[in-house]
Amino acid sequence: MNFDTLIVTETADRMTVVLNRPDKRNAIDQSMVDELHAVCDRLERNPLPMLLTGGTDGTFAAGADIGQLRDRTSGDALRAINSGLFERIRSLPMPTVAAIDGPALGGGAELSYACDIRVCSTRSFFGQPEARLGILAGAGATWRLPALVGESLAKELLFTGRRLPAEEALRAGLVSAVVDPEELLPHVGRLLDDIAKAAPMALRLTKLAVNAGDAAHPHVELAAQALLFDSEEKRDRMTKFLNRS
């Protein structure tokens, strides 16, 4: 998959997507949105776990491209250009992991919130400066961030634009680990190795059940578990477990 704003590699058990607009600090423009939609299309047709990163040069994503954002109208807002993409990422069939090195700001932070798991480096920080620019964080932060860190902290960050450093993000539950920059991709690689050990259909149905929300529980879990209980892979894996020497 050849792109202008992304570097994409695919192996048997994962897809790695690197944001690649270094001259713009990986700001999310329309081209990147279009190319991330193409990645989603591929992963919907050929489900794999995804690693999303800006690499390890100290920048994840500085936000939406302000030059394009300034000229967008109310009609553009209702088209959900970024939020529609991030919801599509959130709904991908298999787990997604964001490896964050450096700033994740505005739309860049919201892109990371759409992933299932976030791991960041010690020099990372998160921020929602949109209100200072005369808009709101309209690509998921007003509802995903409260779910991730709690309503009070989320409101503080959204109202003030304060930057949330890595260690505080860890304490708040926004990220699952904070590691040195040189350890970021190896750490996430090991995490994806562990994910790859699970049965693919079990992963897909687990993600569906978690994403369904409180109103659907426990019904989604019951239906998903019923499907898995009748699967050959479940029987084979449990038989191997029972036959261990």
Coordinates of C-alpha atoms in Angstrom, one line a residue:
M1 CA 0.0 0.0 0.0
N2 CA 1.7 3.2 -1.3
F3 CA 0.7 6.5 0.3
D4 CA 1.9 10.0 0.5
T5 CA 1.2 10.7 4.2
L6 CA 1.5 7.2 5.7
I7 CA 4.0 4.3 5.7
V8 CA 2.2 1.0 5.8
T9 CA 3.6 -2.4 6.2
E10 CA 1.6 -5.7 6.6
T11 CA 2.7 -9.0 8.0
A12 CA 0.8 -12.2 8.7
D13 CA -0.4 -11.0 12.1
R14 CA -0.4 -7.2 12.1
M15 CA -0.5 -4.0 10.1
T16 CA 1.9 -1.2 11.0
V17 CA 0.8 2.3 10.1
V18 CA 3.3 5.2 10.5
L19 CA 2.0 8.8 10.2
N20 CA 4.4 10.4 7.8
R21 CA 4.1 14.2 7.4
P22 CA 7.3 15.1 9.3
D23 CA 7.5 18.7 7.9
K24 CA 4.0 19.3 9.4
R25 CA 4.5 17.4 12.7
N26 CA 2.2 14.8 11.3
A27 CA -0.8 17.2 11.3
I28 CA -3.9 15.4 10.0
D29 CA -4.9 16.9 6.6
Q30 CA -7.5 15.7 4.1
S31 CA -4.9 13.4 2.3
M32 CA -4.1 11.6 5.5
V33 CA -7.8 11.2 6.3
D34 CA -8.4 9.7 2.9
E35 CA -5.4 7.4 3.2
L36 CA -6.4 6.3 6.7
H37 CA -9.9 5.4 5.3
A38 CA -8.1 3.3 2.7
V39 CA -6.2 1.5 5.6
C40 CA -9.6 0.9 7.3
D41 CA -11.0 -0.5 4.1
R42 CA -8.1 -3.0 4.0
L43 CA -8.5 -4.0 7.6
E44 CA -12.2 -4.4 7.4
R45 CA -11.8 -6.8 4.4
N46 CA -8.7 -8.5 5.9
P47 CA -8.9 -8.1 9.7
L48 CA -5.6 -7.8 11.5
P49 CA -4.4 -6.0 14.6
M50 CA -3.1 -2.5 13.8
L51 CA -0.1 -0.6 15.3
L52 CA -0.5 3.1 14.7
T53 CA 2.4 5.4 15.4
G54 CA 4.2 8.5 14.4
G55 CA 7.5 6.7 14.7
T56 CA 10.1 7.5 17.4
D57 CA 11.3 10.9 16.3
G58 CA 9.4 12.8 19.0
T59 CA 6.1 13.6 17.3
F60 CA 2.9 11.5 17.2
A61 CA 0.5 14.0 15.7
A62 CA 0.3 17.8 16.3
G63 CA -3.4 17.9 15.5
A64 CA -5.6 18.7 12.5
D65 CA -4.0 20.8 9.8
I66 CA -4.9 24.3 11.0
G67 CA -4.5 25.7 7.5
Q68 CA -7.3 23.4 6.2
L69 CA -9.3 23.6 9.5
R70 CA -9.6 27.4 9.4
D71 CA -11.4 27.3 6.1
R72 CA -13.9 24.6 7.0
T73 CA -17.5 25.6 7.3
S74 CA -20.5 24.3 9.3
G75 CA -21.3 22.0 6.4
D76 CA -17.8 20.5 6.8
A77 CA -18.4 20.0 10.5
L78 CA -21.6 18.1 9.8
R79 CA -19.7 15.9 7.4
A80 CA -17.7 14.6 10.4
I81 CA -14.5 14.5 8.4
N82 CA -12.2 13.5 11.3
S83 CA -14.8 12.1 13.7
G84 CA -16.2 9.8 11.1
L85 CA -12.7 8.5 10.4
F86 CA -11.9 8.0 14.1
E87 CA -15.1 6.2 14.7
R88 CA -14.2 3.9 11.8
I89 CA -10.9 3.2 13.5
R90 CA -12.6 2.6 16.8
S91 CA -14.8 0.0 15.1
L92 CA -12.1 -1.9 13.2
P93 CA -12.6 -5.7 13.7
M94 CA -9.3 -6.4 15.5
P95 CA -7.5 -4.6 18.3
T96 CA -5.6 -1.4 17.6
V97 CA -2.6 -0.1 19.5
A98 CA -1.3 3.5 19.4
A99 CA 2.4 3.9 20.1
I100 CA 2.8 7.6 21.0
D101 CA 6.2 9.4 21.1
G102 CA 6.0 13.1 21.8
P103 CA 3.0 15.4 21.5
A104 CA -0.5 14.1 20.7
L105 CA -2.5 17.3 20.4
G106 CA -6.0 18.1 19.2
G107 CA -7.0 15.7 16.5
G108 CA -3.8 13.8 17.1
A109 CA -4.9 13.1 20.6
E110 CA -8.4 12.2 19.5
L111 CA -6.9 9.8 16.9
S112 CA -5.1 8.0 19.8
Y113 CA -8.3 7.9 21.8
A114 CA -9.9 5.9 19.0
C115 CA -7.4 3.1 19.4
D116 CA -8.1 0.3 21.9
I117 CA -4.7 0.6 23.7
R118 CA -2.3 3.5 24.1
V119 CA 1.3 3.2 25.1
C120 CA 3.5 6.4 25.2
S121 CA 7.1 7.4 25.7
T122 CA 8.3 9.5 28.7
R123 CA 8.5 12.6 26.5
S124 CA 4.9 12.3 25.4
F125 CA 2.0 14.6 26.3
F126 CA -1.7 15.0 25.4
G127 CA -3.7 18.1 24.9
Q128 CA -6.9 19.5 23.6
P129 CA -6.3 23.2 22.7
E130 CA -9.4 23.5 20.5
A131 CA -11.3 26.0 22.7
R132 CA -8.4 28.4 22.5
L133 CA -8.9 28.3 18.7
G134 CA -12.6 29.1 18.9
I135 CA -13.9 25.6 18.4
L136 CA -14.4 22.4 20.5
A137 CA -12.7 19.1 20.4
G138 CA -15.2 17.7 17.9
A139 CA -13.6 14.4 16.8
G140 CA -14.5 12.3 19.9
A141 CA -12.7 14.0 22.8
T142 CA -15.9 15.3 24.4
W143 CA -17.2 11.8 25.0
R144 CA -14.2 9.4 24.6
L145 CA -11.9 11.4 27.0
P146 CA -14.4 11.4 29.9
A147 CA -14.8 7.6 29.4
L148 CA -11.1 7.2 29.5
V149 CA -10.0 9.5 32.4
G150 CA -13.2 10.5 34.2
E151 CA -15.5 13.5 33.6
S152 CA -13.7 16.0 36.0
L153 CA -10.2 15.6 34.5
A154 CA -11.6 15.5 31.0
K155 CA -13.5 18.8 31.5
E156 CA -10.4 20.4 32.9
L157 CA -8.3 19.4 29.9
L158 CA -11.0 20.4 27.4
F159 CA -11.7 23.8 29.1
T160 CA -8.1 24.9 29.7
G161 CA -6.1 23.2 27.0
R162 CA -3.7 22.0 29.6
R163 CA -1.2 19.5 28.4
L164 CA -1.3 16.1 30.2
P165 CA 2.2 14.7 30.6
A166 CA 3.0 11.0 30.2
E167 CA 3.1 10.0 33.9
E168 CA -0.1 11.8 34.7
A169 CA -1.7 10.1 31.6
L170 CA -0.6 6.8 33.1
R171 CA -2.1 7.5 36.5
A172 CA -5.3 8.6 34.8
G173 CA -5.6 5.4 32.8
L174 CA -5.3 7.1 29.4
V175 CA -2.2 5.0 28.6
S176 CA -1.4 1.5 29.7
A177 CA 2.4 2.0 30.0
V178 CA 5.1 4.7 29.8
V179 CA 8.5 3.7 28.4
D180 CA 11.7 5.3 27.2
P181 CA 11.5 6.4 23.6
E182 CA 13.9 3.7 22.4
E183 CA 11.8 1.1 24.1
L184 CA 8.4 2.2 22.7
L185 CA 8.2 0.1 19.5
P186 CA 9.8 -3.0 21.0
H187 CA 7.3 -2.8 24.0
V188 CA 4.3 -2.4 21.6
G189 CA 5.7 -5.2 19.4
R190 CA 5.7 -7.6 22.4
L191 CA 2.2 -6.5 23.3
L192 CA 1.0 -7.3 19.7
D193 CA 2.9 -10.6 19.9
D194 CA 0.8 -11.5 22.9
I195 CA -2.4 -10.3 21.2
A196 CA -1.5 -12.6 18.2
K197 CA -1.6 -15.6 20.5
A198 CA -5.3 -15.3 20.9
A199 CA -7.9 -16.8 18.6
P200 CA -8.9 -14.2 16.0
M201 CA -12.6 -14.7 16.3
A202 CA -12.4 -14.5 20.1
L203 CA -10.5 -11.2 19.7
R204 CA -13.1 -9.8 17.3
L205 CA -16.1 -10.8 19.5
T206 CA -14.4 -9.6 22.7
K207 CA -13.9 -6.2 21.1
L208 CA -17.5 -6.1 19.9
A209 CA -18.7 -6.9 23.4
V210 CA -16.5 -4.2 25.1
N211 CA -17.4 -1.6 22.5
A212 CA -21.1 -2.3 22.8
G213 CA -21.5 -0.2 26.0
D214 CA -23.4 -0.8 29.2
A215 CA -26.8 -0.9 27.6
A216 CA -26.0 -4.0 25.6
H217 CA -24.4 -5.9 28.4
P218 CA -24.6 -8.8 29.2
H219 CA -26.6 -9.7 26.1
V220 CA -23.7 -9.1 23.6
E221 CA -21.4 -11.1 25.8
L222 CA -23.8 -14.0 26.0
A223 CA -24.3 -14.1 22.2
A224 CA -20.6 -13.8 21.5
Q225 CA -19.7 -16.5 24.0
A226 CA -22.4 -18.8 22.5
L227 CA -20.7 -18.5 19.1
L228 CA -17.3 -19.1 20.5
F229 CA -18.4 -22.2 22.5
D230 CA -19.4 -23.9 19.3
S231 CA -16.2 -23.1 17.4
E232 CA -13.7 -25.7 16.4
E233 CA -10.8 -23.4 17.4
K234 CA -12.1 -23.2 21.0
R235 CA -12.3 -27.0 21.2
D236 CA -8.8 -27.4 19.7
R237 CA -7.2 -24.8 22.0
M238 CA -8.8 -26.2 25.1
T239 CA -7.9 -29.7 24.2
K240 CA -4.3 -28.7 23.8
F241 CA -4.4 -27.0 27.2
L242 CA -5.8 -30.1 28.8
N243 CA -3.2 -32.3 27.1
R244 CA -0.2 -30.3 28.3
S245 CA 2.4 -32.5 29.9

